[in-house]
XYZ file of C-alpha atoms in Angstrom:
56
model
C 293.832 -58.490 85.762
C 290.608 -59.807 87.239
C 289.108 -63.237 86.684
C 285.380 -63.963 86.297
C 283.583 -67.300 86.202
C 280.492 -68.040 84.132
C 278.136 -70.853 83.226
C 276.529 -71.106 79.801
C 272.829 -70.566 80.566
C 271.669 -70.952 76.975
C 272.727 -70.865 73.344
C 270.748 -68.928 70.745
C 272.243 -69.164 67.258
C 275.475 -67.176 67.117
C 275.182 -65.997 70.734
C 275.357 -67.519 74.194
C 273.862 -66.253 77.435
C 276.325 -66.465 80.308
C 275.513 -66.308 84.031
C 278.168 -65.254 86.546
C 278.887 -67.961 89.095
C 281.523 -66.217 91.219
C 278.989 -63.689 92.573
C 275.251 -63.661 93.262
C 273.625 -62.357 90.080
C 270.524 -63.128 88.034
C 271.729 -61.041 85.087
C 272.781 -62.742 81.873
C 275.588 -61.577 79.623
C 275.070 -62.003 75.873
C 278.327 -63.026 74.171
C 279.040 -63.847 70.525
C 279.921 -67.533 70.160
C 282.911 -66.564 68.029
C 284.534 -65.326 71.274
C 283.880 -68.596 73.115
C 285.457 -72.054 72.825
C 283.684 -73.907 69.977
C 282.851 -76.987 72.090
C 280.608 -75.188 74.618
C 277.141 -76.514 75.436
C 274.515 -75.403 77.927
C 275.915 -75.844 81.429
C 279.573 -75.481 80.403
C 281.671 -73.690 83.043
C 283.902 -70.905 81.738
C 286.667 -68.707 83.083
C 287.190 -65.202 81.659
C 290.687 -63.854 82.130
C 293.009 -61.684 80.014
C 290.133 -60.993 77.582
C 289.709 -64.720 76.775
C 287.187 -67.389 77.720
C 288.332 -70.919 78.522
C 286.511 -74.021 79.703
C 287.099 -74.886 83.349
């Protein structure tokens, strides 16, 4: 299973925009906040592994 690292670039209602930090990329990934830890804020670092997000 692969592991990806993200930073919360912005929060818009029930969604958050995530930016990959483990590779060079300007693309944002839109993710439902229900799939993310409830205590996230802009700038929070996340790890995605085994189909789950966790705060790093």
